[in-house]
XYZ file of C-alpha atoms in Angstrom:
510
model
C -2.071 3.750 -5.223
C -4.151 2.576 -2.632
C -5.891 1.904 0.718
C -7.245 -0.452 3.953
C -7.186 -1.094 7.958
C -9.049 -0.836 10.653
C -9.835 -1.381 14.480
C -13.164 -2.501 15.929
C -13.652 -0.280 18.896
C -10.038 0.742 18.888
C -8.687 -2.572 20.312
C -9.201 -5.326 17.864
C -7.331 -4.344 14.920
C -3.953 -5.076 16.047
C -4.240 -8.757 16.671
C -7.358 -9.223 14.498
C -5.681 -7.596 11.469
C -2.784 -9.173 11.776
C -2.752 -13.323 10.946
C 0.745 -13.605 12.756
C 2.629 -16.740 14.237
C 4.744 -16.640 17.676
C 8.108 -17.886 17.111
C 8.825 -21.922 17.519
C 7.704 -23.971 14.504
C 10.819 -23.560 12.261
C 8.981 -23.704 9.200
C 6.396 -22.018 6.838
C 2.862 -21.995 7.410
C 0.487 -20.405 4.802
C -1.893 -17.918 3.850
C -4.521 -17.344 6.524
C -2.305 -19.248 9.330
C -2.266 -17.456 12.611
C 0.300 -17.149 15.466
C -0.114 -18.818 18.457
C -2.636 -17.221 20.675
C -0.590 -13.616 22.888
C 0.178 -15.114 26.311
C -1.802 -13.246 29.189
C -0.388 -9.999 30.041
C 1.371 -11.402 33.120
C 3.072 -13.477 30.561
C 4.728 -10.798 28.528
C 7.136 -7.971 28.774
C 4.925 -5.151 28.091
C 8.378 -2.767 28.486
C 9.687 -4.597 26.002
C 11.822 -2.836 22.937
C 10.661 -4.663 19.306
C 13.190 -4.157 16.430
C 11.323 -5.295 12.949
C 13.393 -4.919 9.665
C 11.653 -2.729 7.073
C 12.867 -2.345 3.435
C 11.741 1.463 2.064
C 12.401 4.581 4.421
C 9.997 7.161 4.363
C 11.362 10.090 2.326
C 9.054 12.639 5.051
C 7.083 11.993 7.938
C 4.353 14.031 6.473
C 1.557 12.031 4.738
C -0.542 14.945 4.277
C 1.342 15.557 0.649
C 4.252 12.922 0.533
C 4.190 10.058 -2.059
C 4.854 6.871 -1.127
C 3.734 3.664 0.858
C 6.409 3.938 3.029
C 5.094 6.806 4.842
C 1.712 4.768 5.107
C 3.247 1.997 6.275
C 4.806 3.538 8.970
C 1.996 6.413 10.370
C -1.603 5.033 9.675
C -2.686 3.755 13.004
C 0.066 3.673 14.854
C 0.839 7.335 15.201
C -2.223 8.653 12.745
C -5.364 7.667 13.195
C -8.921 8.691 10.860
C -12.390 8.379 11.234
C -11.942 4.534 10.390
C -9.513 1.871 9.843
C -9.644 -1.156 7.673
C -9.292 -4.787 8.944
C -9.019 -7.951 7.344
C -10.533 -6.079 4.503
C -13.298 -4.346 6.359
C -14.352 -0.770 7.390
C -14.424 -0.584 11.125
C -14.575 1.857 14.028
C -11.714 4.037 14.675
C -11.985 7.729 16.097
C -15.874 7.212 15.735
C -17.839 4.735 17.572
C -20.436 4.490 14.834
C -21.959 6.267 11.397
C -24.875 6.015 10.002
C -25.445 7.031 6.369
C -28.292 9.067 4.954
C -31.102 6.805 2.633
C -30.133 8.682 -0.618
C -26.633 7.891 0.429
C -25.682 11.417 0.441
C -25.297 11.960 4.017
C -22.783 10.055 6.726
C -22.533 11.103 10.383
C -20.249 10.445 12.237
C -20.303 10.198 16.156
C -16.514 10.232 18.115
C -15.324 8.151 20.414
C -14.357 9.777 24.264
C -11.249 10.546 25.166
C -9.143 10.478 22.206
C -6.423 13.104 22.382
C -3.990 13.827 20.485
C -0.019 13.868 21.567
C 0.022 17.090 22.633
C -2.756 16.472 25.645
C -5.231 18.422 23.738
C -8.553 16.684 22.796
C -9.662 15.232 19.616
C -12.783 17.247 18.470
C -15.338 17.538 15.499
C -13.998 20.695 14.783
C -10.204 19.077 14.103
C -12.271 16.424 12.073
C -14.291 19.190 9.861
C -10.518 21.083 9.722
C -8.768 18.065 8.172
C -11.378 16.978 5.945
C -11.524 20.668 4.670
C -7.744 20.103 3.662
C -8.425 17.498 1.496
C -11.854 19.268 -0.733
C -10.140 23.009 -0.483
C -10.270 24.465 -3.912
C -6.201 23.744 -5.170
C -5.221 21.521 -2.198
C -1.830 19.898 -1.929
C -3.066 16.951 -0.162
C -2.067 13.600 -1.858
C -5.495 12.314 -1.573
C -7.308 14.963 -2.657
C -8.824 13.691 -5.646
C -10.239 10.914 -3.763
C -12.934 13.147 -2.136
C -14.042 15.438 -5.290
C -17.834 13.874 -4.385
C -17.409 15.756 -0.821
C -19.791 18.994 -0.732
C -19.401 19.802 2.479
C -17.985 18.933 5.963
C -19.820 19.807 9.476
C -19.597 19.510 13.164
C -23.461 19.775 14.962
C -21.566 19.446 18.280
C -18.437 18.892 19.594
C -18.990 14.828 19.033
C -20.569 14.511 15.803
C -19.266 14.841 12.476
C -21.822 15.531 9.221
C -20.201 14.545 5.353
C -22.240 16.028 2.749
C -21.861 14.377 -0.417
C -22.812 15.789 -4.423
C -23.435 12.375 -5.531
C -23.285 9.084 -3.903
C -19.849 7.881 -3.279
C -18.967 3.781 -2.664
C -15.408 4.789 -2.417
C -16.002 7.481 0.750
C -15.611 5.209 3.406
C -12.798 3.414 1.683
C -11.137 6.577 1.041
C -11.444 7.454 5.244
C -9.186 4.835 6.222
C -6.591 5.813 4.112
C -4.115 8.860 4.496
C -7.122 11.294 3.092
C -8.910 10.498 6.498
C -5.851 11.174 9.374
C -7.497 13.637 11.757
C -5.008 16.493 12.431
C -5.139 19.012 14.805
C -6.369 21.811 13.716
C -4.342 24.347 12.538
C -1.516 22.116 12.209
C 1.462 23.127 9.909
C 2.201 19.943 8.046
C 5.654 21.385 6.727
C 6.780 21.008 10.588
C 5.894 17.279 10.774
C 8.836 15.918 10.034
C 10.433 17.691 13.386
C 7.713 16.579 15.566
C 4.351 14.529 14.963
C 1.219 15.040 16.704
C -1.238 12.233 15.559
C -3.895 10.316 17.995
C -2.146 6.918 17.507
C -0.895 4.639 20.032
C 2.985 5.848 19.520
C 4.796 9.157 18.843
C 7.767 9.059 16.535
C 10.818 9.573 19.471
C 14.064 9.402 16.626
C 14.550 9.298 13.141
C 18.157 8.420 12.290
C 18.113 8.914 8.574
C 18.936 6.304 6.711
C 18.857 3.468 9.377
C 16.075 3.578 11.430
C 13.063 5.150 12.869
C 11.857 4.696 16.891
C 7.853 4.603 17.661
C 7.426 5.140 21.562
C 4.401 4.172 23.154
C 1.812 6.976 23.812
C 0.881 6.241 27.812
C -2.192 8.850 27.253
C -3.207 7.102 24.339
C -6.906 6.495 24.418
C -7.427 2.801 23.105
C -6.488 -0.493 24.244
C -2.568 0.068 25.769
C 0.424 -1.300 23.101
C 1.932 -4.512 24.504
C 5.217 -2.777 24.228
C 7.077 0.228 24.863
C 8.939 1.195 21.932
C 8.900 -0.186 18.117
C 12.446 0.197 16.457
C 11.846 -0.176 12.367
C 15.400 -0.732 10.638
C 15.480 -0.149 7.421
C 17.760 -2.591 5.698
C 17.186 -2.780 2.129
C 19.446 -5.521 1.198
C 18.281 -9.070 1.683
C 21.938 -11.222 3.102
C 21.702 -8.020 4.893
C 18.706 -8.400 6.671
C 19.153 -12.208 7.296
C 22.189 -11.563 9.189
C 20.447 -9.115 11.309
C 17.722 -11.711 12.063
C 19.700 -14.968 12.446
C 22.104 -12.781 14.759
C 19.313 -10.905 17.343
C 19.581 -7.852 15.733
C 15.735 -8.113 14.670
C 13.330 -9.713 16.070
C 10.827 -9.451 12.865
C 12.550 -9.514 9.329
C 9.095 -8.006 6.947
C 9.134 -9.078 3.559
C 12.135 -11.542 3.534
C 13.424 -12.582 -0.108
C 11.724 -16.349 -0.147
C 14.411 -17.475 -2.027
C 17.140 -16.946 1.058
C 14.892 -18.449 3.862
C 17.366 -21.675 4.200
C 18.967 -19.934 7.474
C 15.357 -19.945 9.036
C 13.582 -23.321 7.995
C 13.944 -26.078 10.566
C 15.063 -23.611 12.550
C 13.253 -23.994 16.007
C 13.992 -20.401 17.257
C 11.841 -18.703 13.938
C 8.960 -18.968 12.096
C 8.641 -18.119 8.417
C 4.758 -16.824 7.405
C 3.625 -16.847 4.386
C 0.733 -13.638 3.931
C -1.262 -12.393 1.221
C -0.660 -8.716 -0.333
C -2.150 -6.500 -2.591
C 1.542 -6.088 -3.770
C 1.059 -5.500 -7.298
C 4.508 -5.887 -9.666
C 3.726 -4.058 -12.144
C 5.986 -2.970 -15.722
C 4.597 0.581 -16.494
C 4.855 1.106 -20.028
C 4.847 4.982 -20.804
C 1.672 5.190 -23.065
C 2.074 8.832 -23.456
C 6.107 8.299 -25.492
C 6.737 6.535 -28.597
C 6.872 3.558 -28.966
C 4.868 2.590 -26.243
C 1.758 5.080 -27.187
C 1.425 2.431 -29.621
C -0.687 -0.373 -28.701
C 0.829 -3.232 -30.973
C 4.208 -2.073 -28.728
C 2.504 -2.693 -25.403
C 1.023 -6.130 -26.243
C 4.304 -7.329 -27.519
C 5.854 -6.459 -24.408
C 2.941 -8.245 -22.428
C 3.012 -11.364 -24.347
C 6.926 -11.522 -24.114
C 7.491 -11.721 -21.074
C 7.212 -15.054 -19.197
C 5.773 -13.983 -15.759
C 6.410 -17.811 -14.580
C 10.266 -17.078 -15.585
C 9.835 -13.437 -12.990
C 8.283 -15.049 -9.749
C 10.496 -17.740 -9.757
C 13.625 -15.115 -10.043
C 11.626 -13.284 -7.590
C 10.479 -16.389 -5.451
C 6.982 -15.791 -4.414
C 3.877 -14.618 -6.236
C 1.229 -15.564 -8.146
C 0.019 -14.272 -11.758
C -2.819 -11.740 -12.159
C -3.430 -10.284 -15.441
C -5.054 -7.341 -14.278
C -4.920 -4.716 -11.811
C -7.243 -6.017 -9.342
C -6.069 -8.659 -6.675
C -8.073 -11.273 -5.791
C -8.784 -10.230 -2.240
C -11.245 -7.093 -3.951
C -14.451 -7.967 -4.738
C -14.583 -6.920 -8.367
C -11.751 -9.172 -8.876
C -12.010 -11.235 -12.110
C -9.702 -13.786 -13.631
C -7.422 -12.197 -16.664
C -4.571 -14.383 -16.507
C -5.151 -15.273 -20.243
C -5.052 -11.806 -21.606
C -1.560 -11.393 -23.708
C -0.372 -14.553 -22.075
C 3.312 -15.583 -22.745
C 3.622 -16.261 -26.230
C 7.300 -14.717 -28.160
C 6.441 -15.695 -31.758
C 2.887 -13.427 -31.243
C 4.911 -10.529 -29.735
C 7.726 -10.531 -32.462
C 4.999 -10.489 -35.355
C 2.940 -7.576 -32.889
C 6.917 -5.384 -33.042
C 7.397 -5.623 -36.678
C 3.500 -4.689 -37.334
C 4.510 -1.747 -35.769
C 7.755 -1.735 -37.408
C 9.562 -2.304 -34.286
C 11.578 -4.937 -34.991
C 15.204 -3.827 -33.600
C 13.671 -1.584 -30.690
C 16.015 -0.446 -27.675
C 14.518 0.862 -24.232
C 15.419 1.807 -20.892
C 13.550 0.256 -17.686
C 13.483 2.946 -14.688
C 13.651 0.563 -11.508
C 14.128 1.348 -7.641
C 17.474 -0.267 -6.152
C 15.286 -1.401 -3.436
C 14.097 -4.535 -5.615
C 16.125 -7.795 -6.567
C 18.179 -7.115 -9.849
C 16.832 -10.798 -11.017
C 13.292 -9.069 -12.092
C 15.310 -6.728 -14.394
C 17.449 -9.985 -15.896
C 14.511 -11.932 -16.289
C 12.808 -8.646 -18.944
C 16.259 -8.309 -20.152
C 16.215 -11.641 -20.975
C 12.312 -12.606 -22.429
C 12.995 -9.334 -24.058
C 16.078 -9.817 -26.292
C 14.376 -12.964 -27.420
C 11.775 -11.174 -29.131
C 14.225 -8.679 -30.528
C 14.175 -5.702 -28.130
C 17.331 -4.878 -26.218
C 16.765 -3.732 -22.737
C 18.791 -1.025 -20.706
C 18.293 -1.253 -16.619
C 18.611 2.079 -14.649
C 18.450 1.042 -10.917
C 18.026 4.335 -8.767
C 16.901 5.036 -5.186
C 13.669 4.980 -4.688
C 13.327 9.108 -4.433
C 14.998 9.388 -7.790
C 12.638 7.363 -8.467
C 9.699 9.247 -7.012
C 10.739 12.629 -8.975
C 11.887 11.220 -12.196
C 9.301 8.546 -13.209
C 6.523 9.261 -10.820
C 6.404 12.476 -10.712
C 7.802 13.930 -13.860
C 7.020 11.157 -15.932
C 10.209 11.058 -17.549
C 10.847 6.924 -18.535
C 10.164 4.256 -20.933
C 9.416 1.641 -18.425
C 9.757 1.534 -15.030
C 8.617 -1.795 -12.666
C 7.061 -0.824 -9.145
C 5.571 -2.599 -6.267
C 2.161 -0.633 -6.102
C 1.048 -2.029 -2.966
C -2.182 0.010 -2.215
C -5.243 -1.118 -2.202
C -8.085 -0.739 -4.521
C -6.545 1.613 -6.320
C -8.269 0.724 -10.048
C -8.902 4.185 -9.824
C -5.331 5.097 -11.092
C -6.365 3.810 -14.902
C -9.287 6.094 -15.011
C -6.142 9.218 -14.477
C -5.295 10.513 -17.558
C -2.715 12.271 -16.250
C -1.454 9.714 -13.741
C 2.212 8.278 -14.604
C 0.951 5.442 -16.978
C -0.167 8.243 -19.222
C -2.797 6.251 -20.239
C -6.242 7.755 -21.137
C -9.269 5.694 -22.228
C -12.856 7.495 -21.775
C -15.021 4.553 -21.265
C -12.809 3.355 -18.527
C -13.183 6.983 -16.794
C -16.901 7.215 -17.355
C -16.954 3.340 -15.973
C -15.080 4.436 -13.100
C -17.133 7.449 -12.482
C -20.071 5.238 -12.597
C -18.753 2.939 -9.829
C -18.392 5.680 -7.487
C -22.069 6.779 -7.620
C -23.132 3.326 -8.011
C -26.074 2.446 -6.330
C -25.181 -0.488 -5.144
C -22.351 -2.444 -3.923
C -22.572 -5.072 -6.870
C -23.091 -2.464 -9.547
C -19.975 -0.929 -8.313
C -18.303 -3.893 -8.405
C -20.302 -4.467 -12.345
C -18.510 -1.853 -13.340
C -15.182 -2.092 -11.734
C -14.700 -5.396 -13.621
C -15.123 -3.878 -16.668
C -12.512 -1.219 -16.041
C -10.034 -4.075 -15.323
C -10.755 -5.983 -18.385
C -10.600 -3.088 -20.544
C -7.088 -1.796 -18.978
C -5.939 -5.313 -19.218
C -7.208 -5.181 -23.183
C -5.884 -2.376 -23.544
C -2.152 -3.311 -22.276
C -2.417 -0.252 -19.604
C 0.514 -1.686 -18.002
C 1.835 -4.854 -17.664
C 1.072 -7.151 -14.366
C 4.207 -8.913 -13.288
C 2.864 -10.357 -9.987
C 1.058 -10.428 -6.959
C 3.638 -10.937 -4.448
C 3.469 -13.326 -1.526
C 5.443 -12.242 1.145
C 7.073 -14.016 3.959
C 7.654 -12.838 7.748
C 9.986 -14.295 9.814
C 9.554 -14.083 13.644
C 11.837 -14.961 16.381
C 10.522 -17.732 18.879
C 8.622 -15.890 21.632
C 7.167 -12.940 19.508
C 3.527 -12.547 19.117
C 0.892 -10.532 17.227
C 2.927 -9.479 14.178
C 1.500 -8.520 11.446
C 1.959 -10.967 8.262
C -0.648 -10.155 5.658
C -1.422 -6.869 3.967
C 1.639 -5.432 5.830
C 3.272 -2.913 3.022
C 1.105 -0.343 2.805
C -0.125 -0.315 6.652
C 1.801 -2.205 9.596
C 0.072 -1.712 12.955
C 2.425 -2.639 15.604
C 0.777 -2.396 18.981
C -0.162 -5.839 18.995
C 3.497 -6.662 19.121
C 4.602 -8.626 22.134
C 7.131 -10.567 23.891
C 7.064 -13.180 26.100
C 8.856 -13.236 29.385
C-alpha cells in the first residue's frame, strides 16, 4: 500500500498540500478548487479547538510495524515527521534542508534542519536518523516498510548534521519511500511497543487522549520547530457511519466531516454555513480475487469476474469515482489508460465460467463494515446474473486486517487501498493477492534501478498492463471524495487526505 507528502522548508505543506475551501459557498466546487485565502493571524483564533470526523480508527499508534492507513493518516507529519514529506505530489524538505545525490546515484546526503526536537526536549540528531533507518534494513526487521529499502547498504552520520545513504544499486523509489512511514525519525533507542502509551515524534502535535473507539486529541507542540499550528488542539472523531456523521456536522459537533458519502450531501448544498469539496485520491476500490485458492487461481475465473461486473452500476451505488482499469491512478506518472481491459460484458464472462467449468460457482466476499453495503449489492447483483451466487461477510476492519490481510484466508475481499504508488504490491508473491508473475517482478525490479525517471516510468506501465491482463485483481474505482467545511474554517485538507491528513494548517476565524 502506499506513500506521499511533504513540506517545503517545514511551513508550506500544510496550506500548500492541502487545496481546501473556507466555509460560505453552500455548494460543491471541484477538483483542484482552493479555499479562500487563511485570514491574517490577527484574524483567527489560533487557541482554537478543531473537531474533523474521520471514518477508520487506528488499531495502534505505532507505525513502526502496524498495518493500516489509518495510522498514516493520523501520525505522518503531524506528530511524525522523516527526512522528507510529499506535497502536491512532490518530494520536499522536511527534517533536512537539502540532499544532494551522488552521480552514479548511489549516494544521498542528507543535511538537517536546526532546531528540530523531538517531544521530549531532546534534539533531533544524525545519529537518531542513522538509528531509525537501521530499523528498517536490520537483517529480520519487523518494520512494515522494510522491504521498501532492501537497495539500502548502509546508513551514516559524518557529523551531528549530516546524514550519508549508501545504496547497492540505484533506487528511484528511495526518496519516495522517505516520506512514507519507512522514513519517521525516532529517537533513538526508542521502544516502539510503548508508543501507544505515549508518542515522541518531531511533529507539530503530541497525541494528548485516545478514547478508544471515539476519538483521538492532537495538542499542539509549543516547542515545535517549524512554522507554529494555527490551532491548539485537533479532535479526530471517528464516526464510521454516514447519517451519523451528517448529524454531527449539520449540528456543530464537527467542524470538518472527511470523506462524506456524496450521495447524502442534500443537508449541505445551498447551505450557506458549509462548503462541500470535491478532491482527488489515490483511493483505489479494489475486489481482490485470491489467486493463490481455487477457483480464482484460475485465470478464465478472474476475467469472468472482471468483465461481470458493471463498475458504472458500483460508483453510482457508491456516488463518486471514476473507472481505472489498472492499479495506477492517474495522478502517477506511469499512469496509462486500461479502462478497456475486461470491460463490462456478462455474455463474455458466462462463456469465460463454464470454460472453466464454473458455471454454478458460490463465493464469499470478505468486506470491512466501514464501507457502504451498496458496493457488496451491486457484486451480488452483476454477479448472480452471470451465474455465480455471492455471500457478503462484513467485519471490522481488524478482523479484517488478521483474517484476509494478514492470513490470507478469503475468496474475495473489496478494500480501499489508498496508498500511493504502491504498484509494487503486484510484483509480491507473497502479498495478499497471492498473485505471482516473474516478468512483472523482474519489470519491477528494473524500475527501481532504472536509470532514469522515464525508464522507470517505461517499465512501470508495463507492470500495470500486465497485472491488468492478467486479472491481478479487479479495479472497482478511484474514489472522489468530498469534504465538507463549516463557514469560517480554513486550510483543510481536501485532496489526497486518506492516507496522510496534515492538520496544522487548520484555522478558524474570529
Amino acid at each position: 500500500m502506499r506513500p506521499l507528502l511533504w513540506l517545503t522548508a517545514a511551513l508550506l505543506a500544510v496550506t500548500t498540500a492541502t487545496a481546501c475551501g473556507t466555509g460560505g459557498g453552500g455548494g460543491e466546487t471541484g477538483p483542484g478548487s482552493t479555499q479562500a485565502a487563511t485570514p491574517p493571524d490577527d484574524q483567527l483564533d489560533l487557541d482554537a479547538v478543531v473537531t474533523v470526523r474521520m471514518i477508520l480508527e487506528p488499531v495502534s499508534l505505532n507505525p513502526f510495524s502496524t498495518s493500516g492507513v489509518a495510522v498514516d493518516q493520523l501520525l505522518l507529519d503531524n506528530v511524525y515527521e522523516g527526512l522528507v514529506s510529499v506535497v502536491d505530489g512532490e518530494v520536499v524538505p522536511r527534517l533536512a534542508s537539502s540532499w544532494e545525490v551522488s552521480p552514479d546515484g548511489l549516494g544521498y546526503t542528507f543535511t538537517l534542519v536546526d532546531g528540530a526536537t523531538f517531544h521530549d526536549g531532546s534534539p533531533v540528531t544524525s545519529a537518531d536518523v542513522v538509528w531509525s533507518l537501521r530499523q528498517q534494513i536490520a537483517p529480520g526487521s519487523t518494520a512494515l516498510r522494510a522491504a521498501e529499502f532492501a537497495s539500502v547498504a548502509g546508513v551514516s552520520a559524518p557529523d551531528a548534521t549530516t546524514v550519508k545513504v549508501d545504496l547497492k544499486q540505484r533506487d528511484t523509489f528511495l526518496l519516495w519511500n522517505l516520506t512514507q512511514r519507512g522514513g519517521i525519525v525516532y529517537k533513538q533507542g526508542t521502544d516502539f511497543a510503548a508508543l501507544d502509551a505515549k508518542d515522541n515524534g518531531s511533529g507539530p502535535y503530541t497525541i494528548s487522549a485516545w478514547n478508544r473507539g471515539a476519538d483521538i486529541t492532537l495538542t499542539r507542540f509549543d516547542g515545535y520547530w517549524g512554522a507554529k499550528p494555527k490551532n491548539s488542539k485537533v479532535v479526530l472523531r471517528y464516526i464510521p457511519e454516514a447519517n451519523a456523521a451528517n448529524n454531527a456536522q449539520t449540528t456543530g459537533q464537527t467542524d470538518v466531516q472527511t470523506a462524506a458519502d456524496a450521495t447524502l450531501l442534500q443537508p449541505f448544498q445551498g447551505n450557506p454555513g458549509f462548503t462541500v469539496y470535491k478532491g482527488t485520491t489515490t483511493d483505489k476500490f479494489t475486489l481482490a480475487l485470491n489467486n493463490k485458492r481455487a477457483p480464482f487461481d484460475n485465470p478464465d475465473v478472474r476475467h469472468a469476474f472482471r468483465k461481470a461486473i458493471n463498475k458504472d452500476d458500483v460508483i453510482a451505488a457508491y456516488g463518486a469515482g471514476i473507472k481505472i482499469g489498472g492499479p495506477v491512478p492517474p495522478q502517477d506518472p506511469w499512469h496509462t489508460d486500461l479502462t478497456g481491459v475486461d470491460a463490462h460484458d456478462p455474455a463474455a464472462a458466462r462463456e469465460l465460467l463454464a470454460k472453466a467449468g464454473q458455471s454454478n460457482l458460490a463465493v464469499t466476499l470478505d468486506i470491512p463494515n466501514v464501507y457502504p453495503r451498496a458496493i457488496a449489492d451491486v457484486l451480488v447483483s452483476n454477479l448472480k446474473e452471470v451465474g455465480v451466487t455471492l455471500t457478503v461477510r462484513q467485519v471490522e476492519f481488524p478482523t479484517w486486517l488478521t483474517r484476509v490481510f494478514t492470513n490470507h484466508d478469503y475468496e474475495l475481499s473489496v478494500v480501499n487501498h489508498a496508498e500511493a504508488r504502491d504498484i509494487g504490491n503486484y510484483a509480491k508473491p507473497d502479498y495478499y493477492f497471492g498473485y505471482d508473475n516473474k516478468q512483472v517482478q523482474a519489470d519491477y525490479a528494473a524500475a527501481r534501478t532504472a536509470a532514469s525517471d522515464g525508464e522507470r516510468d517505461e517499465l512501470l506501465r508495463k507492470v500495470a498492463k500486465r497485472a491488468s491482463d492478467d486479472a491481478a485483481t479487479d479495479w472497482l474505482f478511484l474514489n472522489e471524495t468530498r469534504t465538507v467545511v463549516r463557514a469560517g474554517v480554513y486550510g483543510v485538507p481536501t485532496a489526497e487526505t486518506t492516507n496522510r491528513f496534515p492538520v496544522s494548517g487548520i484555522a478558524v476565524g474570529t
